[in-house]
XYZ file of C-alpha atoms in Angstrom:
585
model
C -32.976 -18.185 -5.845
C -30.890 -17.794 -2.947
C -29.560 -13.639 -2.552
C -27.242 -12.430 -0.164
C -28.738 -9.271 0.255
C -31.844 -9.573 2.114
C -32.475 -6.279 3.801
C -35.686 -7.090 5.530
C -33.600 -9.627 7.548
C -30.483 -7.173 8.441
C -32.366 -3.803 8.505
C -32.561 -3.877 12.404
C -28.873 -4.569 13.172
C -27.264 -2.465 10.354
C -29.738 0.205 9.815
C -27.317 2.796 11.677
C -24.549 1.059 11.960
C -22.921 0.648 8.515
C -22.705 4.534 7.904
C -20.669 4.910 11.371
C -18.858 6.850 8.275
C -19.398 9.373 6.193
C -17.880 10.587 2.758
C -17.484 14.475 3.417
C -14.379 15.662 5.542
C -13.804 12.053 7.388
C -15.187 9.917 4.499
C -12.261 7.314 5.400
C -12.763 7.264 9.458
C -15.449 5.695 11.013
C -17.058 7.493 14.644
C -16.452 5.227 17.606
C -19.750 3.211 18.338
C -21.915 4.029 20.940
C -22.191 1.491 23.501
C -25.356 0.213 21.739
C -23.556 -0.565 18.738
C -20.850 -2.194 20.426
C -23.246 -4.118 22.413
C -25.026 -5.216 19.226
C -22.095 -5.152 17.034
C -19.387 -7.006 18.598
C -21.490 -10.736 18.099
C -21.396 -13.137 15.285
C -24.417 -11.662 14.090
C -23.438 -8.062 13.966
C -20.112 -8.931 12.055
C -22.210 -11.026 9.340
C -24.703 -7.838 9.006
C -21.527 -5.455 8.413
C -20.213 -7.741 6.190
C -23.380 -7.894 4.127
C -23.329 -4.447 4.265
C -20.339 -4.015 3.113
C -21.445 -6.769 0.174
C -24.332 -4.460 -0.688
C -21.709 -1.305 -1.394
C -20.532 -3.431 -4.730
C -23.796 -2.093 -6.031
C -22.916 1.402 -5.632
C -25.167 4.022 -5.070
C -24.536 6.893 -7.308
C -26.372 6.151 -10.817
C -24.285 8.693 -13.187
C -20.886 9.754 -11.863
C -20.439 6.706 -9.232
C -21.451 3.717 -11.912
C -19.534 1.405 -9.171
C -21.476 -1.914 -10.289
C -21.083 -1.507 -13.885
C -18.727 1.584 -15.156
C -21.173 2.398 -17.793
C -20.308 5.994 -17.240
C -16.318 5.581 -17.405
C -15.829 2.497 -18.944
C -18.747 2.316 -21.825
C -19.781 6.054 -21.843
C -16.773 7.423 -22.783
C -15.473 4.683 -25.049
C -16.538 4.191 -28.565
C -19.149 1.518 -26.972
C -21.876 3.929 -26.376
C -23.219 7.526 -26.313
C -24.656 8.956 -22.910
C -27.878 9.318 -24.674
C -31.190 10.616 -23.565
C -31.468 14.462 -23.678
C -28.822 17.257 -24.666
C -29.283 18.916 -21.588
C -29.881 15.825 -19.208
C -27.247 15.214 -16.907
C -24.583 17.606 -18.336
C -21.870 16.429 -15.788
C -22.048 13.630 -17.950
C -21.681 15.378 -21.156
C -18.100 16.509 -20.139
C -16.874 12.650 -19.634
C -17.872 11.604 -23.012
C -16.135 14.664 -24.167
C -13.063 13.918 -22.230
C -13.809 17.113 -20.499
C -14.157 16.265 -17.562
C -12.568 19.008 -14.239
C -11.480 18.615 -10.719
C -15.327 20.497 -10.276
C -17.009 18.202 -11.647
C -19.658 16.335 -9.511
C -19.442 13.287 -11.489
C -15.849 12.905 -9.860
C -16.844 13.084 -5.944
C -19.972 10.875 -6.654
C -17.217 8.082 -7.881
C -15.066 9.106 -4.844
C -17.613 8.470 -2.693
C -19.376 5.358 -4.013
C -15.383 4.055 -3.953
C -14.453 5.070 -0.439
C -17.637 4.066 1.127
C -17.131 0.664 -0.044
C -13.476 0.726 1.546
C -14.609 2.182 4.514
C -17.746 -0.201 5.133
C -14.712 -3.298 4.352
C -12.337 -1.704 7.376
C -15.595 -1.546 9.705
C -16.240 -4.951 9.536
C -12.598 -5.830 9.492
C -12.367 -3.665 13.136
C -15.233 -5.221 14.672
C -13.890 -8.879 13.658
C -10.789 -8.038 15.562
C -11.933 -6.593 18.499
C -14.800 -9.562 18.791
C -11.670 -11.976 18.253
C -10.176 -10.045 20.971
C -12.972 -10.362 23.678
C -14.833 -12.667 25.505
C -17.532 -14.267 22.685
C -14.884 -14.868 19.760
C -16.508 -16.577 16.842
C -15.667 -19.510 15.252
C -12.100 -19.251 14.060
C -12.612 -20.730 10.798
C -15.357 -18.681 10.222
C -13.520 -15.248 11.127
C -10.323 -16.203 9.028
C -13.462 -16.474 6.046
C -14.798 -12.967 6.649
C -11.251 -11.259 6.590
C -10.669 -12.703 3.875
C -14.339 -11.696 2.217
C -14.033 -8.151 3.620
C -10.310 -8.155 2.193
C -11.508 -9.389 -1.066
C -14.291 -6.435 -0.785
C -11.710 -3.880 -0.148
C -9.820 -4.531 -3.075
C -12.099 -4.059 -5.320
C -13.173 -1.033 -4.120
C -9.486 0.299 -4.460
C -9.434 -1.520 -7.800
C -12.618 0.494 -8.869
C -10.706 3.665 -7.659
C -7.929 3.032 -9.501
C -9.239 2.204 -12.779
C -10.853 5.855 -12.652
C -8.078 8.161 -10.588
C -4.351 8.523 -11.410
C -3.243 7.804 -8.004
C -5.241 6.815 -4.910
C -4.568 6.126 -1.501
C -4.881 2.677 -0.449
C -6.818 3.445 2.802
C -6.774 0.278 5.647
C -8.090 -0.350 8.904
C -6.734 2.294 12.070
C -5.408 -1.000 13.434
C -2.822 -1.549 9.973
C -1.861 1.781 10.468
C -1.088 2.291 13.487
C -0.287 6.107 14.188
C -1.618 7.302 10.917
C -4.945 8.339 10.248
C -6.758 7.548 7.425
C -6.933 10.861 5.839
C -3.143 10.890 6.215
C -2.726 8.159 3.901
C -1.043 10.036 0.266
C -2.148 9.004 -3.194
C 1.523 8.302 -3.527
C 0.668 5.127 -6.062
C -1.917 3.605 -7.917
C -2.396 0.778 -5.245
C -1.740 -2.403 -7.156
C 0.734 -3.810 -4.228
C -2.064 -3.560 -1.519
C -4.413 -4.771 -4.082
C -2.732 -7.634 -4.674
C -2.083 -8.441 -1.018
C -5.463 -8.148 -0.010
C -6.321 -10.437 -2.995
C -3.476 -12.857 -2.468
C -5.359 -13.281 1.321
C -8.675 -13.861 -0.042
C -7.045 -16.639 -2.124
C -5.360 -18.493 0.410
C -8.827 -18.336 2.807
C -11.752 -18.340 0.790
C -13.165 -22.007 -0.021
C -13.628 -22.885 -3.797
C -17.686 -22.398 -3.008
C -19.806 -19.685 -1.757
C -19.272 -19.029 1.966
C -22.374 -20.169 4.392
C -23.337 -21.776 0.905
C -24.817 -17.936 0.189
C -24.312 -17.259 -3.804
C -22.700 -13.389 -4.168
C -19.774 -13.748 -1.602
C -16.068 -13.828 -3.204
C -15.027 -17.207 -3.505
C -11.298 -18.331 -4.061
C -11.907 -18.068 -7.384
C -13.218 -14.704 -7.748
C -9.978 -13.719 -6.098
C -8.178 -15.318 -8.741
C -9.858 -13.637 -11.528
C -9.607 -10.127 -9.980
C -6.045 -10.690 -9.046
C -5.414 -11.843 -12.656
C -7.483 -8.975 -13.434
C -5.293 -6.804 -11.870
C -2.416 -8.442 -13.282
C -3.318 -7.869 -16.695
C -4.145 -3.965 -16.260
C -0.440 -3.188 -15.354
C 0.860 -5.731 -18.349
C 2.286 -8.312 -16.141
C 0.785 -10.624 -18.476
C 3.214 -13.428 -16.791
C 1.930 -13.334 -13.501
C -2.007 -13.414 -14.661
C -1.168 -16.499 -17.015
C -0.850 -18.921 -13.423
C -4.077 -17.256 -11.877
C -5.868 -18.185 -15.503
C -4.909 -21.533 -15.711
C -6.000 -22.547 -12.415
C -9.237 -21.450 -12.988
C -9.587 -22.742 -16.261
C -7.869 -26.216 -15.099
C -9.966 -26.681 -12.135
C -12.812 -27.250 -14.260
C -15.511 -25.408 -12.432
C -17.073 -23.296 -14.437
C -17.890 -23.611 -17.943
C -20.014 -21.497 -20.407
C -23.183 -21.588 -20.469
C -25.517 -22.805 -24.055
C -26.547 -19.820 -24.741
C -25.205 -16.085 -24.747
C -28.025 -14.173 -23.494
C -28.384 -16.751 -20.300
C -25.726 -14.165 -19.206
C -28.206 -11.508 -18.570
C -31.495 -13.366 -17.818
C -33.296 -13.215 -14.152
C -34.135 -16.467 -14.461
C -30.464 -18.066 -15.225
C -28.529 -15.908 -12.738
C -25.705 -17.341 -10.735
C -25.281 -19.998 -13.534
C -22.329 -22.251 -14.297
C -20.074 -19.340 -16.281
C -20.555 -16.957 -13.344
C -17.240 -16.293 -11.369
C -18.071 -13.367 -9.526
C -21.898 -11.952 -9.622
C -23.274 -8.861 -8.525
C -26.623 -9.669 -6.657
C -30.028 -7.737 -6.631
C -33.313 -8.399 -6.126
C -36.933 -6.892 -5.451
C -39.414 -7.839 -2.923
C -42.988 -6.784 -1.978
C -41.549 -3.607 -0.150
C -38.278 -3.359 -0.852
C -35.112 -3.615 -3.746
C -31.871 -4.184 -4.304
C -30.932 -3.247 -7.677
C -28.310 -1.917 -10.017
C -28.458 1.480 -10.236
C -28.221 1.186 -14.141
C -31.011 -0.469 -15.079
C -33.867 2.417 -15.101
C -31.655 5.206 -16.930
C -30.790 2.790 -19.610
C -34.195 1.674 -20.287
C -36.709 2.480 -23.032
C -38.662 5.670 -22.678
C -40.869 5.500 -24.873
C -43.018 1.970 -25.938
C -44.034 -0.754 -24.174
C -40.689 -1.025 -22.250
C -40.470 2.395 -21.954
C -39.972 2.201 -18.022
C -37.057 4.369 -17.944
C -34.793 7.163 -18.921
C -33.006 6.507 -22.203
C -29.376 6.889 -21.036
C -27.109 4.680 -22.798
C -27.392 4.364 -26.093
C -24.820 1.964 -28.437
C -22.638 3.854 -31.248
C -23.024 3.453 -34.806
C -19.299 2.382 -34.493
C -20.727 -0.478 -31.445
C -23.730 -1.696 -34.000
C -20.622 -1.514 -37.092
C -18.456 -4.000 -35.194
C -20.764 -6.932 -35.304
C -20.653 -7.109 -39.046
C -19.148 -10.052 -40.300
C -17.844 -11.339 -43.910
C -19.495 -14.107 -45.497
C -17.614 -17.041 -43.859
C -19.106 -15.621 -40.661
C -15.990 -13.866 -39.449
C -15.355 -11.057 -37.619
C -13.945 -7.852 -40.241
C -10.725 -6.791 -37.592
C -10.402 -3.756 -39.133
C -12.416 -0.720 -39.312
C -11.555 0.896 -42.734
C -12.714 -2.951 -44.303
C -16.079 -2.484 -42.257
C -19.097 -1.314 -45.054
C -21.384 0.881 -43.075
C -24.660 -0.553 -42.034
C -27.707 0.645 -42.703
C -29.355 3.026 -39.727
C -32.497 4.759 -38.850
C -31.069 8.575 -37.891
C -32.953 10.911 -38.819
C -35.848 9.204 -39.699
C -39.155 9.064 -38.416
C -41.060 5.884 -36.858
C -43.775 6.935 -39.665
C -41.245 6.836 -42.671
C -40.162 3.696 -44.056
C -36.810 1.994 -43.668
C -35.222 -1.190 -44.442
C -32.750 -3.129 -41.683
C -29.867 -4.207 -43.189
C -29.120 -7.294 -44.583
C -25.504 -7.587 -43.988
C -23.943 -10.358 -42.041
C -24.378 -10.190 -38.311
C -22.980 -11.719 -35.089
C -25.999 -13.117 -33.429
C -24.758 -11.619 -30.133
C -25.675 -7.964 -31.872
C -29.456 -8.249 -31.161
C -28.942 -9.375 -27.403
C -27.261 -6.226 -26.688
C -28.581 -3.359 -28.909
C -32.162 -2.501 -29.274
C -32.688 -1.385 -32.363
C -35.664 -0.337 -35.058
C -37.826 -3.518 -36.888
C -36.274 -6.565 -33.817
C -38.063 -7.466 -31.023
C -37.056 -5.797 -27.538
C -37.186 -8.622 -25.196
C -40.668 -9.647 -25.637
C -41.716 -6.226 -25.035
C -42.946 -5.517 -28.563
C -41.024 -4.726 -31.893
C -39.271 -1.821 -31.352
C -40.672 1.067 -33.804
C -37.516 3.238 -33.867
C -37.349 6.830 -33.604
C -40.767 7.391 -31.115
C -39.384 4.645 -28.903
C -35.688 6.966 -28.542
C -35.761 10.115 -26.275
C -34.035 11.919 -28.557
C -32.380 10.577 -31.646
C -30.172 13.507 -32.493
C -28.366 13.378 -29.589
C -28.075 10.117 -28.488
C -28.673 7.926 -31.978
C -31.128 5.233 -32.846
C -30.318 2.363 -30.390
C -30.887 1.531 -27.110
C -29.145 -0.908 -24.916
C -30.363 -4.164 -23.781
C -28.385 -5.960 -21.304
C -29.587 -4.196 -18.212
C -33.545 -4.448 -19.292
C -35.165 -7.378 -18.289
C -37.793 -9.527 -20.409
C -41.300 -8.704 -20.721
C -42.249 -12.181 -19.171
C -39.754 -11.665 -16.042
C -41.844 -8.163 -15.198
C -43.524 -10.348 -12.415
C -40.312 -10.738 -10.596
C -39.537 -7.395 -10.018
C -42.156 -7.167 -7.130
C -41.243 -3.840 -5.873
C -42.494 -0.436 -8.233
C -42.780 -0.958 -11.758
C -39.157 -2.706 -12.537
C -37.414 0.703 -13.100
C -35.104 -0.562 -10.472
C -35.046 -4.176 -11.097
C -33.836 -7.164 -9.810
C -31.394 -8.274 -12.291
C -28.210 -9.372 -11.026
C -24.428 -8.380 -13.050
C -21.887 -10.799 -13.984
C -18.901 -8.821 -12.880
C -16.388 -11.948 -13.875
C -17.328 -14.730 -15.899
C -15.614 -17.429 -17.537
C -15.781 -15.750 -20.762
C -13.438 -13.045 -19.510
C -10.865 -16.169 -17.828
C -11.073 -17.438 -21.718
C -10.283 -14.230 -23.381
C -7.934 -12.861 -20.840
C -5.683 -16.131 -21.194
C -6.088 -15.946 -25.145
C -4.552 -12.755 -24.561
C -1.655 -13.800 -22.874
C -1.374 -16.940 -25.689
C -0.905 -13.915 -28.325
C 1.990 -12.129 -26.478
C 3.833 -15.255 -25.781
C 3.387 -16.409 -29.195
C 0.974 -19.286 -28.697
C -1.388 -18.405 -31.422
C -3.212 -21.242 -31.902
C -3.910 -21.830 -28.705
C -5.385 -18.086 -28.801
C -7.302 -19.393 -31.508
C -8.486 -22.186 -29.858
C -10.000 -20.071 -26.696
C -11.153 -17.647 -28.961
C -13.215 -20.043 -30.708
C -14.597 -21.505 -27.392
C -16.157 -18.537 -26.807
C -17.589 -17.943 -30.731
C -18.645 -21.721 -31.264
C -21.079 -20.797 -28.114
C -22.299 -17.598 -29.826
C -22.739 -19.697 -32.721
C -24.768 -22.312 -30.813
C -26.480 -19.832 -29.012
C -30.524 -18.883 -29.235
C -31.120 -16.248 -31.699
C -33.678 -13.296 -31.777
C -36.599 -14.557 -33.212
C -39.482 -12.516 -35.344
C -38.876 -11.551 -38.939
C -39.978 -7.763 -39.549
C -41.713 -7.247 -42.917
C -43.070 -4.233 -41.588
C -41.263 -1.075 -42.829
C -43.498 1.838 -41.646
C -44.606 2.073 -38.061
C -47.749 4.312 -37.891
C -49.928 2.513 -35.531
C -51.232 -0.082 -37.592
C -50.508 -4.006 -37.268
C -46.790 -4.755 -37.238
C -46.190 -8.215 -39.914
C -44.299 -10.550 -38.018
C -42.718 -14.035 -38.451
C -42.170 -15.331 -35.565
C -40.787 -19.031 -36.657
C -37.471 -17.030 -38.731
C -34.929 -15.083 -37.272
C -34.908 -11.173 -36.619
C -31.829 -10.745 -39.045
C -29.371 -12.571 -41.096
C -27.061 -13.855 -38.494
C -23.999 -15.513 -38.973
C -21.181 -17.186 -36.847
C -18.625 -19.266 -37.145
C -15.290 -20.255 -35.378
C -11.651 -19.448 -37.145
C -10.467 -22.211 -38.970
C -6.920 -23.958 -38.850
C -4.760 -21.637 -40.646
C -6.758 -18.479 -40.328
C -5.587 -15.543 -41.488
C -6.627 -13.700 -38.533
C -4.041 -16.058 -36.420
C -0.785 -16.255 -38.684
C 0.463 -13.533 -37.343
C 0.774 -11.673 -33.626
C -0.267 -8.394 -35.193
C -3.686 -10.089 -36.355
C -3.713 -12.061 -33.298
C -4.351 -9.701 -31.485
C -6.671 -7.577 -33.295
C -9.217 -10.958 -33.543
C -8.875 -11.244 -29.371
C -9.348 -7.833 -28.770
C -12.683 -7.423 -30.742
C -13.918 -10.401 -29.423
C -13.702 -8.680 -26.098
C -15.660 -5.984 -27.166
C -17.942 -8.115 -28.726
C -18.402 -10.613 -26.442
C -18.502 -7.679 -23.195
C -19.909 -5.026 -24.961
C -21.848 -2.148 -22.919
C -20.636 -3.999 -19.742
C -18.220 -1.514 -18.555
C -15.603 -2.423 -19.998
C -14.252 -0.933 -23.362
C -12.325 2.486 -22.121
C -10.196 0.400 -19.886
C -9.204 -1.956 -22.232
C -8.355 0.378 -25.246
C -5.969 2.108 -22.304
C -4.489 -0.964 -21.116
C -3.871 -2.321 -24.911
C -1.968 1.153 -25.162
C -4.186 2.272 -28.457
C -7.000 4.175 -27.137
C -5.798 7.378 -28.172
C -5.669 6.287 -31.836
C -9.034 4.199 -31.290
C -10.885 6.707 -29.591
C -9.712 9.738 -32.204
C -10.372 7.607 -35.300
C -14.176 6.970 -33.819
C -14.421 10.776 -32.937
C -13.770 11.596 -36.725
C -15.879 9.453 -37.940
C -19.167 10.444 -35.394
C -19.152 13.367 -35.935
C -20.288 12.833 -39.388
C -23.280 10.252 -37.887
C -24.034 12.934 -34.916
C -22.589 16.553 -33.991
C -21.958 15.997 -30.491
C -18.328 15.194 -30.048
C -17.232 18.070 -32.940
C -14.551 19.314 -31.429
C -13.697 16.723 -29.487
C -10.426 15.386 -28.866
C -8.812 12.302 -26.616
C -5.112 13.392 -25.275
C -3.810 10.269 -24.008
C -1.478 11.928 -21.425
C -4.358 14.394 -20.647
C -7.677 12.095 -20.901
C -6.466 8.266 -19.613
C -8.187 9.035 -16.082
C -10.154 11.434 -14.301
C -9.134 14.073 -11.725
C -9.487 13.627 -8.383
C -12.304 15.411 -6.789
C -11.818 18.721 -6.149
C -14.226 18.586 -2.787
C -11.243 15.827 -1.699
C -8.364 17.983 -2.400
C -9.617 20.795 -0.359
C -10.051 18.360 2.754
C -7.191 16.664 2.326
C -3.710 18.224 1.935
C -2.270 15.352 1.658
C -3.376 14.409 -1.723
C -2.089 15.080 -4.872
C -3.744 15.668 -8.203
C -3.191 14.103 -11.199
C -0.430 16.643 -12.749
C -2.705 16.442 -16.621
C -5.420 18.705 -14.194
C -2.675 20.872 -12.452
């Protein structure tokens, strides 16, 4: 499998040259390059290394408070998805964003900040060097430079995009050539950047080619432009404008989803027929590149117990996959029966999984007691959670990789492996656009995408292994292996559903297929804001927590107070110019 990021390769020209930046006082202005770096620099092959570079900031570096590849922390953590998990006292930054708690003071805030602004400087670095190569005696190929400013464009809006999702306002920071006489720490949080977003994004569409540039799987293609564009689109409502961007990708019949669900978030199927815009990693004998979620969310305890035990699904997550006895989804929570759960109770004492009706897709995303975890071993409950009290019974299971693919993950022990992120898929084109179906009143066509997307869950592999084991005490766990882990169920909404007669219920059935479909990706806060109910969603789960765990009592989600984070207060201090978020003044 072909990875963009192969730092053995690039080490030598961008081991000092891609942090001509830093992310303290003049985070946003690069140094001038010594002559060395020029000399090296200013070729064809120093502009691919910056790009790459660049490519490799997507990643982000900053595990808890930056979450740049994935938005656990922001966009999972602090939605109704998932607890932080591990420890009580693990962390605590963290504690205050699933709280909604969350000050200017906080480091969580600057480590976002930073991961952000790094990215955006890294994109204007390559973006200057292009130019002034362009400008001198050794231009490169002309097609090939119009491709990289518009893969380094691409790159720098989604680095503002991540900004914005987390900060009220931001400033939309471009190269010293775009601005002429103003520097870049001159530049105000005056909006929330969706104009230069878009523009940066409507470039990459017009210059990227419908395949991977140099043929290299991870770069932006057209089509990831589209999507984020769309993306974009459909965070500020302007449903309209998205509904072109969707239908061109969906028309040009590209990508398709894949057989089964879980190919989503296997090593072995990466960069796969339903992937629109991938985040790469991988391991070698010496060396990584790797999500910086995967270890913290991992097992500590059991077989798999490689990592930290951050991460850990809600009741109200596990709750949501329950459907009725025709195998659909219950939209509402007060008509959801509550499941049985292992709180509280030891590995030693026995309990009983339910039996209810589940979505298959439950058991490839949440580890939990009596169903096998990957291939790593049935997983025994309570002694296999860091601490149960605080963070509940589950464990998540996108990030983890199977027991068999251990042997790819060459470099340490697979604590930072090398499993790639699907950052856009064709799942999210299909759901996006069934959105957009509801609020212009196409509701069976919103049923019809919908069901695209549950006909493959239904068609999908199941977890295997039938527990008859109810007390885990180190002696043989019963197993069959030829039935499957629970009693799953699936099934697509008929013609005439209630679910679809009316926009109201519309709209309920296409939102919790999001969150079942994308759940733990990243993906839930910003959605409940966007839909304009996450103030009643996220108080109604706080109520009912608290009765499942203490942690959030007291708790509560002010929607004009809570929708984003402050900025940084590090940033404020160095920077007059910006402004902070009046809910934090």
């Amino acid at each position: 499998m072909k990875k963009i990021f192969n730092f053995i390769l690039i080490a030598a020209l961008t081991g000092s040259f891609v942090t001509l930046f830093s992310c303290s006082d003049e985070y946003l202005e690069k140094e001038p390059p010594g002559s060395a770096a020029g000399t090296v620099m200013e070729s064809s092959e120093g502009i691919e290394a910056l790009l790459i570079g660049t490519y490799s900031s997507v990643q982000g570096q900053q595990r808890f408070g930056g979450a740049l590849g994935t938005d656990w922390t922001y966009g999972g953590g602090a939605s109704d998805d998932c607890y932080k998990g591990t420890s009580t006292g693990d962390q605590n930054n963290f504690n205050a964003v699933e709280r909604y708690e969350a000050l200017p003071s906080n480091a969580y805030m600057s480590n976002r900040w930073q991961d952000c602004y790094d990215g955006v400087a890294r994109s204007n670095l390559t973006l200057e060097f292009l130019w002034t190569v362009q400008g001198g005696d050794n231009p490169i190929d002309d097609a090939r430079a119009t491709v990289v400013e518009a893969e380094a464009k691409f790159l720098r809006a989604w680095f503002h995009f991540k900004a914005t999702r987390v900060f009220w306002k931001i400033p939309y920071v471009k190269t010293q050539t775009e601005l002429g006489e103003t520097l870049p720490e001159e530049v105000p949080n005056d909006s929330e950047g969706w104009d230069d977003i878009e523009a940066d994004l409507q470039y990459a569409i017009d210059n990227l080619p419908e395949t991977s540039p140099l043929g290299e799987v991870g770069r932006a293609t057209k089509y990831a432009a589209m999507a984020v564009k769309a993306h974009a689109h459909m965070y500020q409502n302007e449903l309209s404008s998205a509904k072109p961007l969707l239908d061109e990708i969906i028309n040009s019949n590209v990508f398709s989803l894949v057989d089964n669900y879980n190919d989503n978030f296997d090593m072995t199927t990466e960069n796969n027929a339903e992937s629109i815009f991938e985040i790469q990693a991988a391991t070698s004998g010496s060396n990584h590149s790797a999500l910086v979620l995967a270890g913290p969310c991992m097992h500590q305890s059991g077989p798999a117990g490689l990592g930290w035990g951050f991460y850990q699904p809600s009741q109200n997550l596990f709750e949501a996959f329950q459907v009725s006895d025709e195998g659909l989804p219950v939209l509402d929570v007060a008509d959801r029966e509550p499941l049985a759960h292992d709180m509280g109770v030891a590995s030693s004492v026995a309990f009983t999984p339910t039996d209810h009706f589940l979505d298959p897709r439950v058991d490839w995303t949440i580890s939990r007691r009596g169903i096998d975890f990957l291939g790593w071993g049935i997983c025994e409950g309570a002694s296999w959670i860091r601490q149960q009290d605080n963070g509940g019974p589950y464990m998540t299971k996108k990030f983890m990789h199977k027991a068999e693919n251990q042997s790819l993950n060459a470099y340490g022990r697979g604590f930072d492996n090398g499993k790639n992120f699907r950052a856009i898929r064709y799942g999210h084109i299909l759901l996006w656009r069934a959105e957009v179906a509801v609020e212009e009143n196409e509701l069976d066509y919103a049923r019809q995408l919908v069901n695209m997307i549950r006909e493959r869950a239904k068609g999908s592999d199941v977890v295997m292994g039938k527990v008859s084991t109810t007390v885990f005490d180190g002696n043989e766990i019963v197993v069959d292996w030829t039935q499957p882990a629970a009693n799953y169920k699936v099934e697509p909404y008929p013609v005439g559903a209630v679910a679809f007669a009316t926009q109201e219920e519309a709209r309920k059935a296409v939102r919790l297929e999001e969150r079942l479909e994308f759940a733990t990706e990243g993906m839930r806060f910003f959605d409940l804001r966007r839909w304009g109910i996450i103030a009643d969603v996220l108080n109604a789960y706080i109520a009912e927590d608290v009765k499942f765990r203490t942690f959030l009592t007291g708790a509560v989600f002010n929607s004009e107070e809570d929708d984003y984070w402050p900025l940084p207060e590090s940033q404020l201090d160095l920077q007059d110019v910006l402004q902070q978020d009046p809910a934090y003044q």
